[in-house]
Short mmCIF file of C-alpha atoms in Angstrom, two decimals:
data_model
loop_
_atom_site.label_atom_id
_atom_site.label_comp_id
_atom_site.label_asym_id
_atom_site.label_seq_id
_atom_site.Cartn_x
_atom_site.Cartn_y
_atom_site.Cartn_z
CA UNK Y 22 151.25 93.38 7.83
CA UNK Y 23 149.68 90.11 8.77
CA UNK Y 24 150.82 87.02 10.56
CA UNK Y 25 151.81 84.39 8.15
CA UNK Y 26 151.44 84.18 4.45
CA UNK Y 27 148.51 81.46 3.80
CA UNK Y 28 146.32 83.65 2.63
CA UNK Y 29 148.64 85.96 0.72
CA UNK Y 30 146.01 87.38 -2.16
CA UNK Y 31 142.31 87.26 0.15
CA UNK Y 32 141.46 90.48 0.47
CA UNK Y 33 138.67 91.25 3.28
CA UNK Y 34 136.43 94.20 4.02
CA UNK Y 35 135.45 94.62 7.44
CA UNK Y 36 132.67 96.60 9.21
CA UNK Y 37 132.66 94.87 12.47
CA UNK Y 38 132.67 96.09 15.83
CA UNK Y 39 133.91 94.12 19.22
CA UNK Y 40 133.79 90.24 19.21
CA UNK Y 41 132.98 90.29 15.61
CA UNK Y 42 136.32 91.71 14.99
CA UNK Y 43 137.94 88.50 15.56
CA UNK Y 44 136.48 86.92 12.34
CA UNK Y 45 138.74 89.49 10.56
CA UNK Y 46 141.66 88.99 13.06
CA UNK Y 47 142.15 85.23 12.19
CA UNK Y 48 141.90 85.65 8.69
CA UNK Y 49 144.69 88.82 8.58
CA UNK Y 50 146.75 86.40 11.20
CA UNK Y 51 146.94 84.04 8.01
CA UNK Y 52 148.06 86.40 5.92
CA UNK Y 53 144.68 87.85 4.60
CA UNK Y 54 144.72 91.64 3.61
CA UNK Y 55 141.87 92.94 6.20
CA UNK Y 56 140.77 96.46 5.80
CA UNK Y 57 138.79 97.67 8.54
CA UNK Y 58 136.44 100.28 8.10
CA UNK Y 59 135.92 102.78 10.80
CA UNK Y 60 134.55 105.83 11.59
CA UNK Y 61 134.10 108.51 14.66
CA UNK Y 62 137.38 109.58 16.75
CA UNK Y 63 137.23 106.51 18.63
CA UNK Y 64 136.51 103.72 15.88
CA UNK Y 65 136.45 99.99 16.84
CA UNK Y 66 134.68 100.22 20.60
CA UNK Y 67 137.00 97.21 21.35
CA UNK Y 68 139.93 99.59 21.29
CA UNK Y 69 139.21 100.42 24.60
CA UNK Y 70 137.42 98.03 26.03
CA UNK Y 71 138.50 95.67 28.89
CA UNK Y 72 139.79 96.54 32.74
CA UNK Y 73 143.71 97.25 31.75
CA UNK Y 74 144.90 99.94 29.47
CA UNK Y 75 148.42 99.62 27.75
CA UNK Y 76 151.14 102.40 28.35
CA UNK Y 77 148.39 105.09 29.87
CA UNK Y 78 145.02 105.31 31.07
CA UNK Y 79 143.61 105.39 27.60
CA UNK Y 80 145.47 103.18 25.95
CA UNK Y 81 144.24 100.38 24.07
CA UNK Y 82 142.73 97.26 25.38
CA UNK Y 83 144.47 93.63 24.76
CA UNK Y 84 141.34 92.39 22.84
CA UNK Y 85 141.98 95.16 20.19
CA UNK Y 86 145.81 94.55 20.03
CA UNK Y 87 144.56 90.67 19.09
CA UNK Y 88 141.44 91.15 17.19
CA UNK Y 89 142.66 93.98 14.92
CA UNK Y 90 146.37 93.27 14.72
CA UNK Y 91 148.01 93.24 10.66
CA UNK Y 92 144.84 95.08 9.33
CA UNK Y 93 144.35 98.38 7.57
CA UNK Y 94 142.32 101.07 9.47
CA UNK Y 95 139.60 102.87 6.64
CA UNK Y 96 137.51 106.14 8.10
CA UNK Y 97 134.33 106.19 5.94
CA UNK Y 98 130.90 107.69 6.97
CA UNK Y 99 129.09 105.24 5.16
CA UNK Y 100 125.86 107.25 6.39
CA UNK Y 101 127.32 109.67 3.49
CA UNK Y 102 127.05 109.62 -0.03
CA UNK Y 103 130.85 109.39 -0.58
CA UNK Y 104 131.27 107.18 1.95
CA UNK Y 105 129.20 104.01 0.77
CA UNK Y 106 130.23 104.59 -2.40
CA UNK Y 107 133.84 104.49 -1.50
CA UNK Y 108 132.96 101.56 0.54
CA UNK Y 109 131.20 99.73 -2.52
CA UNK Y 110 134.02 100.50 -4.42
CA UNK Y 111 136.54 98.72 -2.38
CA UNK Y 112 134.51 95.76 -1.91
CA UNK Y 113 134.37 95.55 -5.80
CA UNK Y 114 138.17 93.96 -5.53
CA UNK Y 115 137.57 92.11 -2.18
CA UNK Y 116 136.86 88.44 -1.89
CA UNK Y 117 134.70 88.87 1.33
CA UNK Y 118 133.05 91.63 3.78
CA UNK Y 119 132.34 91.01 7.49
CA UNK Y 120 129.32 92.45 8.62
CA UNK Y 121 129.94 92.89 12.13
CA UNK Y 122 127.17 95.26 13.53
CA UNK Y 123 123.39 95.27 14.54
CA UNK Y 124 121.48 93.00 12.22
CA UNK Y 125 121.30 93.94 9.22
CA UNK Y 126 123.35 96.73 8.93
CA UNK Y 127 124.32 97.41 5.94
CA UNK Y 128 121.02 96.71 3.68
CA UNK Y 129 119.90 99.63 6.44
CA UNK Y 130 122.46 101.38 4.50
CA UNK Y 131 121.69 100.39 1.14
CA UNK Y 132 124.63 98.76 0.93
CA UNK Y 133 124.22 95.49 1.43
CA UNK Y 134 124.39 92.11 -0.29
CA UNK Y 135 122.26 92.78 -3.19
CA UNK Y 136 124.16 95.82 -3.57
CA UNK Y 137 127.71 93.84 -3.22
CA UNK Y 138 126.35 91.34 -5.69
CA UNK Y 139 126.04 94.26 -8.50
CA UNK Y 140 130.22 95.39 -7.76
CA UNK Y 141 131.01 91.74 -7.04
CA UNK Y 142 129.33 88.68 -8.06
CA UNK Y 143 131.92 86.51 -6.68
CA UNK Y 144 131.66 88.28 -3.54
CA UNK Y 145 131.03 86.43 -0.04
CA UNK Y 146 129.41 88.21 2.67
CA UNK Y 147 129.45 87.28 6.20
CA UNK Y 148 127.04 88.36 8.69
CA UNK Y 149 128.13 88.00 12.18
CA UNK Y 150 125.84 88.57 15.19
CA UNK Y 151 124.45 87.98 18.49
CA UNK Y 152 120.93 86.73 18.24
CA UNK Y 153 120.81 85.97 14.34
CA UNK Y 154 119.16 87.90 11.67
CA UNK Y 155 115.94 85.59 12.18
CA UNK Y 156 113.81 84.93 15.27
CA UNK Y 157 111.32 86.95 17.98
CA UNK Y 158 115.11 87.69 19.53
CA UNK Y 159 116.91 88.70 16.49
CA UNK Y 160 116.95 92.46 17.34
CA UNK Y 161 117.56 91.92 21.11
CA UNK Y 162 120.90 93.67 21.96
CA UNK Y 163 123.40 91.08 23.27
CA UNK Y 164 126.60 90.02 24.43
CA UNK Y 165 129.77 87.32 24.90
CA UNK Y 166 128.24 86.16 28.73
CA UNK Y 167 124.55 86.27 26.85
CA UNK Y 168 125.16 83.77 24.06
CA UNK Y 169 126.35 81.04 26.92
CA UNK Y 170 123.53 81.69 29.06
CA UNK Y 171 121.36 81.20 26.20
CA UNK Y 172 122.75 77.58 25.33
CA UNK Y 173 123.15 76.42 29.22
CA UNK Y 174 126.81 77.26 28.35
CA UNK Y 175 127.28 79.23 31.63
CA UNK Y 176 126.79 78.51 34.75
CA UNK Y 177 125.40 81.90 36.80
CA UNK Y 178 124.99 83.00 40.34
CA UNK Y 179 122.28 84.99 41.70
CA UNK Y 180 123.92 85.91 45.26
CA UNK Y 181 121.53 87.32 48.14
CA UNK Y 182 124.59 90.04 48.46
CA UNK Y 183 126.44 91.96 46.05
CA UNK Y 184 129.00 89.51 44.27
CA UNK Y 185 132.54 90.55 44.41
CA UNK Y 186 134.81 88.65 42.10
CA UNK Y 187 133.55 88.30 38.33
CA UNK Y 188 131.00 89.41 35.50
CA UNK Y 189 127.74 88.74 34.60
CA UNK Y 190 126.70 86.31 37.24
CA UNK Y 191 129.63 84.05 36.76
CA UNK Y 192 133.63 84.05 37.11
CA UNK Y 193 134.10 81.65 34.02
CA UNK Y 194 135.24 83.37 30.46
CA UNK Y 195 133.39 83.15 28.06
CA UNK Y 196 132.90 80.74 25.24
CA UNK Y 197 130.47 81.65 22.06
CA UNK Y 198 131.98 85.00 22.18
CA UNK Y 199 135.53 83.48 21.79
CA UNK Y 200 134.36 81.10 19.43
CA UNK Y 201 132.16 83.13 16.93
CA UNK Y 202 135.50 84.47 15.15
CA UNK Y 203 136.87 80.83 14.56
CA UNK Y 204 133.54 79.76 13.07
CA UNK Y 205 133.17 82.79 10.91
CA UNK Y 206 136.67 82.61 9.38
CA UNK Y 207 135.76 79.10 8.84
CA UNK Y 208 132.52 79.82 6.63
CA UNK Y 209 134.10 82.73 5.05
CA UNK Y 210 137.10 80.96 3.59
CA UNK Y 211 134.77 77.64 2.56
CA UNK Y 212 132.63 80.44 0.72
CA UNK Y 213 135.28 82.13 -0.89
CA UNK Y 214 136.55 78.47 -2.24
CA UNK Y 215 133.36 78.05 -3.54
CA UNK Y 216 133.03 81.33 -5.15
CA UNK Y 217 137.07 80.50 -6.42
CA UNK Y 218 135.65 77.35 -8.33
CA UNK Y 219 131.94 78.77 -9.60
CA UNK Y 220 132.26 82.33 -9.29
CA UNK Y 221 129.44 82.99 -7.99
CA UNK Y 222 129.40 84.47 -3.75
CA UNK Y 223 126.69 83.96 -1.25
CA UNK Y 224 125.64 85.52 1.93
CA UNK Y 225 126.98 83.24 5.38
CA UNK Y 226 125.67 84.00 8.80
CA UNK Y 227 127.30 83.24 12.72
CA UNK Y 228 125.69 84.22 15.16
CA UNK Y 229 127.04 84.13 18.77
CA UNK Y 230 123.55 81.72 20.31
CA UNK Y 231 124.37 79.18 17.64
CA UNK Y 232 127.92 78.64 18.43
CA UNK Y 233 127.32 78.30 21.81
CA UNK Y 234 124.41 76.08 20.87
CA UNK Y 235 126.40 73.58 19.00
CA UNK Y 236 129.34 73.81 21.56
CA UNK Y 237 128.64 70.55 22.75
CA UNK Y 238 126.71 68.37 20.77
CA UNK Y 239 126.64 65.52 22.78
CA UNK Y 240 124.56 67.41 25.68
CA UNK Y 241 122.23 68.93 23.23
CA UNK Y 242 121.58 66.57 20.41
CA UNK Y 243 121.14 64.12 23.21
CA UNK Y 244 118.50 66.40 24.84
CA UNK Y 245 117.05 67.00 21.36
CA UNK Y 246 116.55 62.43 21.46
CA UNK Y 247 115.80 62.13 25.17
CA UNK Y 248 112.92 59.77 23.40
CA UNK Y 249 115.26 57.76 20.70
CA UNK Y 250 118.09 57.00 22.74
CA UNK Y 251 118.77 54.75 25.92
CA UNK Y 252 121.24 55.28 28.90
CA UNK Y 253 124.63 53.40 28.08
CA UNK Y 254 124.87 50.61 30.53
CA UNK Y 255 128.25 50.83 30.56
CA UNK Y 256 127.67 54.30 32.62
CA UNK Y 257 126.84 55.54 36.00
CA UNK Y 258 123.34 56.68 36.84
CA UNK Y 259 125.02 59.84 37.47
CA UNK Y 260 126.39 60.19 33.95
CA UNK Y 261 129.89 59.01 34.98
CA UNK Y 262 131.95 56.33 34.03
CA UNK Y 263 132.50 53.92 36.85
CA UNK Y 264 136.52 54.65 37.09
CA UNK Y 265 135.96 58.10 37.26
CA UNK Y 266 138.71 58.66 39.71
CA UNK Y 267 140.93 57.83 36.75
CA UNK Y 268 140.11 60.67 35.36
CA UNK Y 269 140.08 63.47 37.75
CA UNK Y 270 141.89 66.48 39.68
CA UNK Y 271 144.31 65.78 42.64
CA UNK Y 272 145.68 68.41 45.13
CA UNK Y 273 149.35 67.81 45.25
CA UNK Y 274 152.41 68.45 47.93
CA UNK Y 275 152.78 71.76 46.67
CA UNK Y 276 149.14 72.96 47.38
CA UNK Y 277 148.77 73.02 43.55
CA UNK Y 278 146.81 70.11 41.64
CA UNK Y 279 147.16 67.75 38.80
CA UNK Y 280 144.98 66.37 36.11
CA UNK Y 281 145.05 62.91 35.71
CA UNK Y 282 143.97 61.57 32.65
CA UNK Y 283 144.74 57.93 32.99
CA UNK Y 284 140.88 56.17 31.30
CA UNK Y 285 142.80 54.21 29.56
CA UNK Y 286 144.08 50.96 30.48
CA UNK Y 287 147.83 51.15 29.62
CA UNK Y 288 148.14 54.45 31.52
CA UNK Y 289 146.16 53.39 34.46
CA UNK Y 290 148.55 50.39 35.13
CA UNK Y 291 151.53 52.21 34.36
CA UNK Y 292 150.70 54.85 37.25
CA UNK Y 293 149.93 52.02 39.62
CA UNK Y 294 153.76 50.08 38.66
CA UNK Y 295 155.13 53.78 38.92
CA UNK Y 296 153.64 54.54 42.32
CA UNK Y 297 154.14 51.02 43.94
CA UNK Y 298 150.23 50.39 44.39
CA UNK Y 299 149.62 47.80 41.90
CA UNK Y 300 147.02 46.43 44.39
CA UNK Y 301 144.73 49.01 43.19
CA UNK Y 302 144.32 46.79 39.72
CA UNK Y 303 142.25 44.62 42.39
CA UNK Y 304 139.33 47.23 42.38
CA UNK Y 305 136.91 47.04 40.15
CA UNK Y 306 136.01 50.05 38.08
CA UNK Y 307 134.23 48.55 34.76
CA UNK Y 308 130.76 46.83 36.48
CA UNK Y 309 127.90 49.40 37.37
CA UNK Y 310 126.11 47.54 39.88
CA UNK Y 311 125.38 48.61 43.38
CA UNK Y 312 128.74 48.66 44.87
CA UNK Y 313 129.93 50.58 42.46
CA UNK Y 314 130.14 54.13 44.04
CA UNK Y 315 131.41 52.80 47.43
CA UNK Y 316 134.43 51.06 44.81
CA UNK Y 317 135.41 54.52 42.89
CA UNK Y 318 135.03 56.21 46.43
CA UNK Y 319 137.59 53.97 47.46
CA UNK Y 320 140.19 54.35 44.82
CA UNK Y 321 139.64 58.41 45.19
CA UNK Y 322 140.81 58.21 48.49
CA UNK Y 323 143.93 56.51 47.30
CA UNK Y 324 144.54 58.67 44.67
CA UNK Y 325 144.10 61.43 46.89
CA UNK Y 326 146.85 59.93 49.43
CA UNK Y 327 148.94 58.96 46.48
CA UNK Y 328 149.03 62.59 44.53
CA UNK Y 329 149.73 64.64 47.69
CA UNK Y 330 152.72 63.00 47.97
CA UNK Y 331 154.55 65.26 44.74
CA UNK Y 332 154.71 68.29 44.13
CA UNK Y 333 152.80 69.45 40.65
CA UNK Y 334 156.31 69.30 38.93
CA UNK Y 335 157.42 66.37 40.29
CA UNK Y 336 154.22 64.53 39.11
CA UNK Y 337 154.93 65.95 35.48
CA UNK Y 338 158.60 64.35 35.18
CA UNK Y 339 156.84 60.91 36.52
CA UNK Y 340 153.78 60.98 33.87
CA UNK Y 341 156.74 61.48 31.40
CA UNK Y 342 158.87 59.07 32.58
CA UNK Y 343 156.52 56.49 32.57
CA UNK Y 344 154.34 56.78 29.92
CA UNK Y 345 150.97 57.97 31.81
CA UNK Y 346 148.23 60.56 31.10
CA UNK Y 347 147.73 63.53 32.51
CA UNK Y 348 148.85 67.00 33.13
CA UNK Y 349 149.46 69.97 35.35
CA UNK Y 350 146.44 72.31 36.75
CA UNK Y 351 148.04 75.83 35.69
CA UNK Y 352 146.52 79.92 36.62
CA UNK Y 353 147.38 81.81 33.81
CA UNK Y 354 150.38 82.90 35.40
CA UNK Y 355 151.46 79.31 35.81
CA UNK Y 356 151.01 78.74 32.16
CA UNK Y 357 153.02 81.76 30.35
CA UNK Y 358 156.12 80.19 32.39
CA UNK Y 359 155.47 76.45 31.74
CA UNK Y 360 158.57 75.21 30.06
CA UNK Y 361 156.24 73.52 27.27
CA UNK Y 362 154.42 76.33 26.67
CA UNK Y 363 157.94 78.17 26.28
CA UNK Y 364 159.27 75.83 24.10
CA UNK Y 365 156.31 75.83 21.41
CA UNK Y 366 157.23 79.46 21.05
CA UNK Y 367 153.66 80.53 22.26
CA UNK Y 368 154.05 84.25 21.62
CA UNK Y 369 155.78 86.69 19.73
CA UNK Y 370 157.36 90.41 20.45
CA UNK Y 371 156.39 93.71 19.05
CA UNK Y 372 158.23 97.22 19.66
CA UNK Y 373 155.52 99.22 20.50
CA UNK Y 374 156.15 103.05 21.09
CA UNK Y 375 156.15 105.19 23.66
CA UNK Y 376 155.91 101.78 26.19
CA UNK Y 377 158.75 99.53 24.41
CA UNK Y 378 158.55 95.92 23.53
CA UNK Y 379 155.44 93.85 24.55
CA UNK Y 380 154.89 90.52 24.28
CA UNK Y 381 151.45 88.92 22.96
CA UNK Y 382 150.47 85.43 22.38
CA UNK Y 383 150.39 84.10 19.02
CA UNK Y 384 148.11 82.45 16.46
CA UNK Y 385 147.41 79.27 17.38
CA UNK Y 386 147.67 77.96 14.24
CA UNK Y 387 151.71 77.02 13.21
CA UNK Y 388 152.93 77.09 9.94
CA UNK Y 389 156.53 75.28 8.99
CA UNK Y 390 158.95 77.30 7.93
CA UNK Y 391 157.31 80.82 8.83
CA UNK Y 392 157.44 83.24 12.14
CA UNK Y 393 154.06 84.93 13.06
CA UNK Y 394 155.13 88.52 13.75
CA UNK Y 395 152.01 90.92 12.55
CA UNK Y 396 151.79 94.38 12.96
CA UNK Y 397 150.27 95.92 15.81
CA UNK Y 398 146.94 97.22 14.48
CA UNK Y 399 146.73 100.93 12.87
CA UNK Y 400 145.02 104.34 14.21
CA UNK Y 401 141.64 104.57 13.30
CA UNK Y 402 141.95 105.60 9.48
CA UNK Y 403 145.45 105.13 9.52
CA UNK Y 404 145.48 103.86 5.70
CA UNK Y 405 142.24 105.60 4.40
CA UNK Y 406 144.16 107.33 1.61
CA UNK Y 407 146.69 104.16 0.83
CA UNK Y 408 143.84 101.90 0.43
CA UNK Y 409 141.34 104.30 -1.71
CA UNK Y 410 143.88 105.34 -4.10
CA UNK Y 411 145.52 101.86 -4.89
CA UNK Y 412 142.10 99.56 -4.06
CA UNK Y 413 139.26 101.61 -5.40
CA UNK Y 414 141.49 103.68 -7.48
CA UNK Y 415 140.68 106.90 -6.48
CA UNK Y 416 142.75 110.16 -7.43
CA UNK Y 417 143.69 112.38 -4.91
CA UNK Y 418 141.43 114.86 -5.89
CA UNK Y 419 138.21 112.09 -4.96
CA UNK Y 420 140.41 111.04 -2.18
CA UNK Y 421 140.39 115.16 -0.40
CA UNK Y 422 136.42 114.89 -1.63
CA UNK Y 423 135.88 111.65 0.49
CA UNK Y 424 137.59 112.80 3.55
CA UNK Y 425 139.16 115.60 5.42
CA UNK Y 426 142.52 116.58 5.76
CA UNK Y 427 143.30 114.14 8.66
CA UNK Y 428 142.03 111.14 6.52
CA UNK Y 429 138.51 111.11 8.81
CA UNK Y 430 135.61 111.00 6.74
CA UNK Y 431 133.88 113.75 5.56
CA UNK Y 432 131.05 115.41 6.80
CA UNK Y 433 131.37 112.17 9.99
CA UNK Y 434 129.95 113.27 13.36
CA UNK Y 435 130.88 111.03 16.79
CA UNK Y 436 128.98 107.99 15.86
CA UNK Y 437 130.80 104.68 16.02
CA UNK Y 438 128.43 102.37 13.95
#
């Protein structure tokens, strides 16, 4: 059911809702058995979250057709008897459970890690949340646009009039929320090696404010020793380097832009041979004294001149031809038709019924030899009775007594966590 076969043999047990979803998405994209416990008609809130709807109005959203691709769909009430029970009993052959929910969840339930512990020594359980399961914040309700904000991640608007294009003060995507998944799976499978080698599990936490918090060290471990460390002479006042057109966006013929990436040396004076303006090697852009700025102002304006020249393709075939940095400034749209990103076989196809075949991107990850084609992800419950009968072993008498006749669990009302 899952993407490739890396982790043929992990099997995961998830109770995670939205962004936390992802954790379990990368790990069933490498091949990890993920099975996804649900309950309510509705399930995973992510199933229809998000501004387009595939095939009809109330069709599911593209974050659950990524996050929640190549698992298994459980329906427990685990607010039942039967229901953490059959949930404990899973877990007891699992090498991990995602805790995906408020904070603290499942000990709320009386099924959390001391309770996995007594099923599963060797079990690893990862927490994944917003604000952390420590902190005066830890209970504040968050999400992906918050945990940016927090870390000075995202920059926000606060318009005197009603904004019109974007979310959450700000038209940039965000980052922590993104990110939380790939730092989860992360922990999880270093745990589960651990656990492999000592057998013994332990309890991991992510939480979205402290991904987004160690996004980029070098602005906050730098503001953390303002006191212990010195500006770098070799820098601009304005925390630039002093050839910082060399590394900057052009508009080209086109109306389009360019990136050039050209810091280096070799790149820089193979641009200047390629473009006939080798007089530009005259400038100097290493010093950082006073006529500095007016120097780097000066070679922008050149570059400027120089880049409008070519259209954005045009300037691609040159950087290739001759050896120098850089790249093309793509929309989305630009990118899914980008000959490189065709040729690195960027997505893969998936009959899905009732609207045909659709086409999604893939794993990022590559592995030689193998295709990444996973299953689009179940119906809520979808493989309640496949998983309790050959995972926790139940008979199908326990299996009727655990849910109804449509595999929902029994005695479950509308609640989705």
């Amino acid at each position: 059911m899952s993407g490739y076969s890396l982790l043929d043999g992990i099997r995961v047990l998830e109770v995670a809702q939205l962004a936390p979803s992802s954790l379990g998405g990368h790990l069933a994209d490498l091949g990890a058995e993920v099975i996804k416990v649900e309950s309510g008609a509705l399930g995973d809130p992510v199933r229809v979250g998000g501004a387009r709807a595939v095939g009809s109005p109330d069709g599911p959203a593209f974050m659950h057709l990524r996050w929640n691709r190549g698992k298994k769909s459980v329906a427990l009430d685990l607010r039942s008897d039967g229901g953490r029970r059959a949930f404990l009993d899973i877990a007891a052959s699992c090498d991990a459970v995602i805790e995906g929910m408020r904070g603290g969840y499942l000990d709320w339930l009386g099924i959390g890690y001391e309770q996995l512990r007594e099923v599963n020594p060797a079990l690893v359980l990862c927490t994944v949340s917003g604000m952390g399961a420590d902190g005066p914040y830890r209970t504040l309700g968050t999400g992906g646009p918050v945990f940016d904000a927090y870390a000075g991640l995202r920059e926000v608007n606060t318009p005197d009039d009603p904004p019109r294009t974007g979310i959450a003060g700000s038209t940039t995507p965000p980052i922590a929320m993104y990110a939380l998944g790939a730092y989860g799976a992360m922990g999880v499978l270093a745990a589960i090696h651990r656990a492999g080698v000592t057998g013994t599990g332990c309890h991991v936490e992510v939480a979205g404010i402290d991904v987004a918090a160690a996004w980029m060290p070098d602005m906050t471990d730098a503001e953390l020793n303002k006191t212990r460390s010195v500006p770098r002479p070799t820098w601009l006042p304005d925390g630039r380097l002093p050839d910082w057109p060399r590394l900057e966006a052009y508009r080209t013929l086109d109306g389009e832009a360019i990136l050039f990436g050209s810091h280096v040396d070799k790149f820089w004076h193979n641009f200047l041979r390629a473009v006939g303006r080798e007089d530009l090697l005259e400038v100097d852009l290493t010093s950082t004294d006073d006529g500095a700025p007016a120097r780097a102002d000066r070679v922008w304006r050149a570059l400027t001149e120089i880049f409008a020249q070519r259209t954005r393709a045009e300037w691609v075939e040159l950087f290739l031809e001759h050896e120098i940095a850089g790249g093309p400034v793509n929309s989305v749209e630009d990118m899914i038709t980008d000959p490189h990103f065709r040729a690195r076989a960027n997505t893969y196809r998936v009959e899905y019924a009732g609207v045909g075949e659709m086409e999604f991107v893939a794993s990022p990850v590559r592995v030689t030899g193998e295709d990444f084609a996973p299953h689009l992800p179940p119906d809520v419950g979808a493989d309640t009775a496949e998983v309790l009968r050959t995972v926790a072993g139940y008979d199908d008498a326990r299996i009727t007594a655990t849910t109804d006749s449509r595999g929902v669990p029994a005695g479950a009302g509308s609640h989705s966590d």
